[in-house]
Amino acid sequence: MTGPRLPISPVLMTPPLLAILALGLAPLTIVVVWSFWSWDPSTYWIKPDLSLAGYAGILEAGRWTVIVSTLVKAFGTALLCLLIAYPTAYAVHFLAGRRLSIILLALITIPFFTSYLIRSFSWRLVLGRTGVLNTWLQDLGIINAPLDWLLFSNFAVIVGLVASYLPFATFPLLLSMRRVDPTFLAAAQDLGAGFWKSLTSILLPLTMSGIFAGFLFVFVMVVGSSTEVQMLGGAGASIVSVMINDVMRVANYPLAFAISTIVLIVIFGLVLIGNRIFGLGSLFEDQSP
């Protein structure tokens, strides 16, 4: 049973809805429409001449490979973030007291007080040949020479991405855990369920919406990122956002819009699947008594 709800006023709802349409839906619609237009060399712009040249260009010069590689990186980063974020959220909500939980949440968000360029560059100081990690491993006698693959590699990119976007997985999980009725866990313990049984039978199913929300947030952020790849992946590393910038520099706008449309289709497909299977909308439903 839910509590009393405030009446919905069309006058109050109209401005935010118009803002969402103008700032969100309209630009995305333009991107999709323009992806089917053709390039006009006389005006250095596009014209409303129906063409699939932009989508055909995705299959050229290894661009499709970059898209697939980006989606794989986003998927892997999102999974790693969930593996780290779930026990973190559990510790903050169930194990830490009020003061300690505030300290832990502050430690998670403090890196965002600095520039993303500084955050990415700091990993060079950790993973480089003369960085903290290589120096520490050599001092302990674990390795005899610096490990070159720690920096300017997919490993370095994944580390930078996980470090950058871990909070985006942690906070949805924390929100979903706070919506779990504690009497469910107490009842399971009274019936003899141990930690793992309570986790797999009660907590995980009740926090699936938070799990998918965290996955989706990280996935979307990684697909749109570029700094970590450029600073930690080396000169040959690429990702969708970098590829779009390169295409825009040569004024191939239909191709850039076509690449963006493919990415949008993947993301919206994930949202629809997540809402259908995991009940993503339930994360924001009112559960007041």
Coordinates of C-alpha atoms in Angstrom, one line a residue:
M1 CA 0.0 0.0 0.0
T2 CA 1.4 3.3 -1.0
G3 CA 1.1 6.7 0.7
P4 CA -0.8 9.7 -0.6
R5 CA 0.4 11.1 -3.9
L6 CA 0.6 14.7 -5.0
P7 CA -1.8 15.6 -7.8
I8 CA -0.1 15.9 -11.2
S9 CA -0.5 19.4 -12.7
P10 CA -0.2 19.6 -16.5
V11 CA 1.0 23.2 -16.1
L12 CA 3.9 22.1 -13.9
M13 CA 4.7 19.0 -16.0
T14 CA 4.8 20.8 -19.4
P15 CA 8.1 22.8 -19.0
P16 CA 10.2 19.8 -18.0
L17 CA 8.7 17.6 -20.7
L18 CA 9.3 20.3 -23.4
A19 CA 12.9 20.6 -22.1
I20 CA 13.4 16.8 -22.4
L21 CA 12.0 16.9 -25.9
A22 CA 14.1 19.9 -27.0
L23 CA 17.4 18.9 -25.3
G24 CA 17.2 15.1 -25.5
L25 CA 14.8 13.6 -28.1
A26 CA 15.1 16.3 -30.8
P27 CA 19.0 16.1 -31.2
L28 CA 18.9 12.3 -31.3
T29 CA 16.1 12.4 -33.9
I30 CA 18.2 14.8 -36.0
V31 CA 21.2 12.5 -35.8
V32 CA 19.2 9.5 -37.0
V33 CA 17.6 11.5 -39.9
W34 CA 20.9 13.1 -41.0
S35 CA 22.6 9.7 -41.1
F36 CA 20.5 8.9 -44.2
W37 CA 21.5 12.2 -46.0
S38 CA 24.3 12.5 -48.4
W39 CA 27.4 14.7 -48.5
D40 CA 27.4 17.8 -50.7
P41 CA 31.0 18.8 -51.6
S42 CA 29.9 22.1 -53.1
T43 CA 28.6 23.4 -49.7
Y44 CA 30.7 21.2 -47.4
W45 CA 27.5 20.1 -45.7
I46 CA 24.8 17.5 -46.1
K47 CA 21.7 17.6 -48.2
P48 CA 18.3 15.8 -47.9
D49 CA 19.2 13.2 -50.5
L50 CA 18.3 9.7 -49.2
S51 CA 21.5 7.6 -49.1
L52 CA 22.9 4.7 -47.3
A53 CA 26.5 5.8 -47.9
G54 CA 27.1 6.6 -44.3
Y55 CA 26.1 3.1 -43.2
A56 CA 28.1 1.5 -46.0
G57 CA 31.2 3.5 -44.8
I58 CA 31.0 1.7 -41.4
L59 CA 32.2 -1.5 -43.1
E60 CA 35.2 0.3 -44.5
A61 CA 38.7 0.9 -43.0
G62 CA 38.1 -1.3 -40.0
R63 CA 35.4 0.9 -38.5
W64 CA 33.1 -2.0 -37.7
T65 CA 36.0 -3.5 -35.8
V66 CA 36.3 -0.4 -33.7
I67 CA 32.6 -0.5 -32.9
V68 CA 32.7 -4.1 -31.8
S69 CA 35.9 -3.5 -29.8
T70 CA 34.2 -0.6 -28.0
L71 CA 31.2 -2.6 -27.1
V72 CA 33.4 -5.4 -25.8
K73 CA 35.4 -2.9 -23.7
A74 CA 32.1 -1.4 -22.4
F75 CA 30.7 -4.8 -21.5
G76 CA 33.9 -6.0 -19.8
T77 CA 34.3 -2.8 -17.9
A78 CA 30.7 -2.8 -16.7
L79 CA 31.0 -6.4 -15.4
L80 CA 34.2 -5.6 -13.6
C81 CA 32.7 -2.6 -12.0
L82 CA 29.7 -4.7 -10.8
L83 CA 32.0 -7.3 -9.3
I84 CA 33.7 -4.5 -7.3
A85 CA 30.7 -2.3 -6.7
Y86 CA 28.4 -5.0 -5.3
P87 CA 30.5 -6.0 -2.2
T88 CA 31.3 -2.3 -1.8
A89 CA 27.7 -1.3 -1.7
Y90 CA 27.0 -4.3 0.6
A91 CA 29.7 -3.1 3.0
V92 CA 28.4 0.5 3.0
H93 CA 24.8 -0.5 3.6
F94 CA 24.9 -3.6 5.8
L95 CA 28.3 -3.6 7.6
A96 CA 29.4 0.0 8.1
G97 CA 27.9 2.4 10.6
R98 CA 26.5 5.8 9.7
R99 CA 29.8 7.6 10.1
L100 CA 31.9 5.0 8.4
S101 CA 29.4 4.7 5.5
I102 CA 29.7 8.5 4.9
I103 CA 33.5 8.2 4.9
L104 CA 33.4 5.3 2.4
L105 CA 31.0 7.1 0.1
A106 CA 33.2 10.2 0.2
L107 CA 36.3 8.1 -0.7
I108 CA 34.3 6.7 -3.7
T109 CA 33.4 10.2 -5.0
I110 CA 36.6 12.2 -4.1
P111 CA 38.3 11.3 -7.4
F112 CA 35.6 13.2 -9.2
F113 CA 36.6 16.4 -7.5
T114 CA 39.6 16.4 -9.9
S115 CA 39.8 16.7 -13.7
Y116 CA 39.3 13.6 -15.7
L117 CA 42.5 14.3 -17.5
I118 CA 44.4 14.3 -14.2
R119 CA 42.7 11.0 -13.1
S120 CA 43.7 9.4 -16.4
F121 CA 47.3 10.8 -16.4
S122 CA 47.8 9.6 -12.8
W123 CA 47.5 6.0 -14.0
R124 CA 50.6 6.6 -16.2
L125 CA 52.5 7.4 -13.0
V126 CA 51.3 4.1 -11.6
L127 CA 51.6 1.7 -14.6
G128 CA 54.6 3.2 -16.5
R129 CA 58.0 1.5 -16.8
T130 CA 59.3 3.7 -14.0
G131 CA 55.9 3.9 -12.3
V132 CA 54.9 2.9 -8.8
L133 CA 53.8 -0.6 -9.7
N134 CA 56.8 -1.6 -11.7
T135 CA 59.1 -0.1 -9.1
W136 CA 57.4 -2.0 -6.3
L137 CA 57.5 -5.3 -8.1
Q138 CA 61.2 -4.9 -8.9
D139 CA 62.0 -3.9 -5.3
L140 CA 60.2 -7.1 -4.0
G141 CA 62.2 -9.2 -6.5
I142 CA 59.0 -10.4 -8.3
I143 CA 60.2 -9.2 -11.7
N144 CA 63.7 -8.4 -13.0
A145 CA 62.6 -5.9 -15.7
P146 CA 59.7 -3.5 -16.0
L147 CA 56.5 -4.9 -17.5
D148 CA 55.8 -3.0 -20.7
W149 CA 52.2 -4.3 -21.1
L150 CA 51.0 -2.5 -17.9
L151 CA 50.8 0.8 -19.9
F152 CA 49.6 1.6 -23.4
S153 CA 47.6 -1.6 -23.6
N154 CA 44.0 -2.8 -23.2
F155 CA 44.9 -3.7 -19.6
A156 CA 45.7 -0.1 -18.9
V157 CA 42.6 1.1 -20.6
I158 CA 40.3 -1.2 -18.6
V159 CA 42.0 -0.2 -15.4
G160 CA 41.5 3.5 -16.2
L161 CA 37.9 2.9 -17.2
V162 CA 37.0 0.9 -14.1
A163 CA 38.6 3.5 -11.9
S164 CA 36.7 6.3 -13.6
Y165 CA 33.2 4.8 -13.7
L166 CA 33.1 2.6 -10.6
P167 CA 30.8 5.0 -8.7
F168 CA 28.2 4.8 -11.5
A169 CA 27.8 1.2 -10.6
T170 CA 28.0 1.6 -6.9
F171 CA 25.3 4.1 -6.2
P172 CA 22.5 2.3 -8.1
L173 CA 23.4 -0.9 -6.2
L174 CA 23.3 1.1 -2.9
L175 CA 19.9 2.5 -3.8
S176 CA 18.5 -0.9 -4.6
M177 CA 19.9 -2.4 -1.4
R178 CA 18.3 0.3 0.7
R179 CA 14.9 -0.6 -0.9
V180 CA 15.2 -4.3 0.3
D181 CA 13.0 -4.9 3.3
P182 CA 15.4 -6.0 6.1
T183 CA 12.8 -8.4 7.5
F184 CA 13.3 -10.6 4.5
L185 CA 16.9 -11.2 5.4
A186 CA 16.1 -11.6 9.1
A187 CA 13.5 -14.2 8.3
A188 CA 16.0 -16.1 6.1
Q189 CA 18.5 -16.2 9.0
D190 CA 15.8 -17.4 11.4
L191 CA 15.0 -20.2 9.0
G192 CA 18.7 -21.3 9.0
A193 CA 19.9 -19.7 5.8
G194 CA 23.6 -18.8 5.8
F195 CA 25.2 -15.8 4.2
W196 CA 25.5 -17.2 0.7
K197 CA 22.0 -18.7 0.7
S198 CA 20.6 -15.3 1.8
L199 CA 22.7 -13.5 -0.8
T200 CA 21.7 -15.7 -3.8
S201 CA 18.1 -16.4 -2.8
I202 CA 17.0 -13.0 -1.5
L203 CA 19.4 -10.1 -1.9
L204 CA 20.5 -10.7 -5.5
P205 CA 17.0 -11.2 -6.9
L206 CA 15.7 -8.1 -5.1
T207 CA 18.6 -6.0 -6.3
M208 CA 18.5 -7.0 -10.0
S209 CA 17.2 -3.7 -11.0
G210 CA 20.1 -2.0 -9.3
I211 CA 22.6 -4.4 -10.9
F212 CA 21.3 -3.7 -14.4
A213 CA 21.1 0.0 -13.7
G214 CA 24.8 0.0 -12.6
F215 CA 25.8 -2.1 -15.6
L216 CA 23.9 0.2 -18.0
F217 CA 25.3 3.4 -16.6
V218 CA 28.9 2.2 -16.8
F219 CA 28.3 0.7 -20.3
V220 CA 26.9 4.0 -21.6
M221 CA 29.7 6.0 -20.0
V222 CA 32.4 3.8 -21.5
V223 CA 30.9 3.9 -25.0
G224 CA 31.1 7.7 -24.9
S225 CA 34.5 8.0 -23.3
S226 CA 37.8 8.8 -25.0
T227 CA 40.3 10.3 -22.5
E228 CA 41.2 7.0 -20.9
V229 CA 41.7 5.3 -24.3
Q230 CA 43.8 8.1 -25.7
M231 CA 46.0 8.5 -22.6
L232 CA 46.4 4.9 -21.6
G233 CA 45.9 2.9 -24.8
G234 CA 48.7 4.3 -26.9
A235 CA 48.7 5.9 -30.3
G236 CA 47.0 3.0 -32.0
A237 CA 44.1 2.6 -29.6
S238 CA 40.7 3.7 -30.7
I239 CA 37.1 3.8 -29.5
V240 CA 33.8 4.9 -31.0
S241 CA 34.0 8.5 -29.7
V242 CA 37.6 8.9 -31.0
M243 CA 36.5 7.4 -34.4
I244 CA 33.6 9.8 -34.6
N245 CA 35.9 12.8 -33.9
D246 CA 38.3 11.6 -36.7
V247 CA 35.4 11.2 -39.1
M248 CA 34.1 14.7 -38.3
R249 CA 37.5 16.2 -38.9
V250 CA 37.3 15.2 -42.6
A251 CA 33.7 16.5 -42.7
N252 CA 32.1 13.1 -43.4
Y253 CA 29.1 13.9 -41.4
P254 CA 26.7 11.2 -42.7
L255 CA 29.2 8.5 -41.6
A256 CA 29.6 10.1 -38.2
F257 CA 25.8 10.2 -37.7
A258 CA 25.5 6.6 -38.9
I259 CA 28.0 5.4 -36.4
S260 CA 26.2 7.4 -33.7
T261 CA 22.9 5.8 -34.7
I262 CA 24.3 2.3 -34.5
V263 CA 25.5 3.0 -30.9
L264 CA 22.1 4.6 -30.0
I265 CA 20.3 1.5 -31.3
V266 CA 22.5 -0.8 -29.1
I267 CA 22.0 1.4 -26.0
F268 CA 18.2 1.8 -26.4
G269 CA 18.0 -2.0 -27.0
L270 CA 19.8 -2.6 -23.7
V271 CA 17.4 -0.2 -21.9
L272 CA 14.3 -2.0 -23.3
I273 CA 15.7 -5.5 -22.6
G274 CA 16.7 -4.4 -19.0
N275 CA 13.4 -2.9 -18.3
R276 CA 11.6 -6.0 -19.6
I277 CA 13.7 -8.6 -17.9
F278 CA 15.1 -6.9 -14.8
G279 CA 12.4 -4.3 -14.1
L280 CA 14.6 -1.3 -14.3
G281 CA 11.7 1.0 -13.6
S282 CA 11.1 -0.6 -10.2
L283 CA 14.3 1.1 -9.0
F284 CA 12.4 4.4 -8.9
E285 CA 9.0 3.3 -7.8
D286 CA 7.5 4.6 -4.6
Q287 CA 7.6 1.9 -1.9
S288 CA 6.5 3.9 1.0
P289 CA 4.0 2.1 3.3

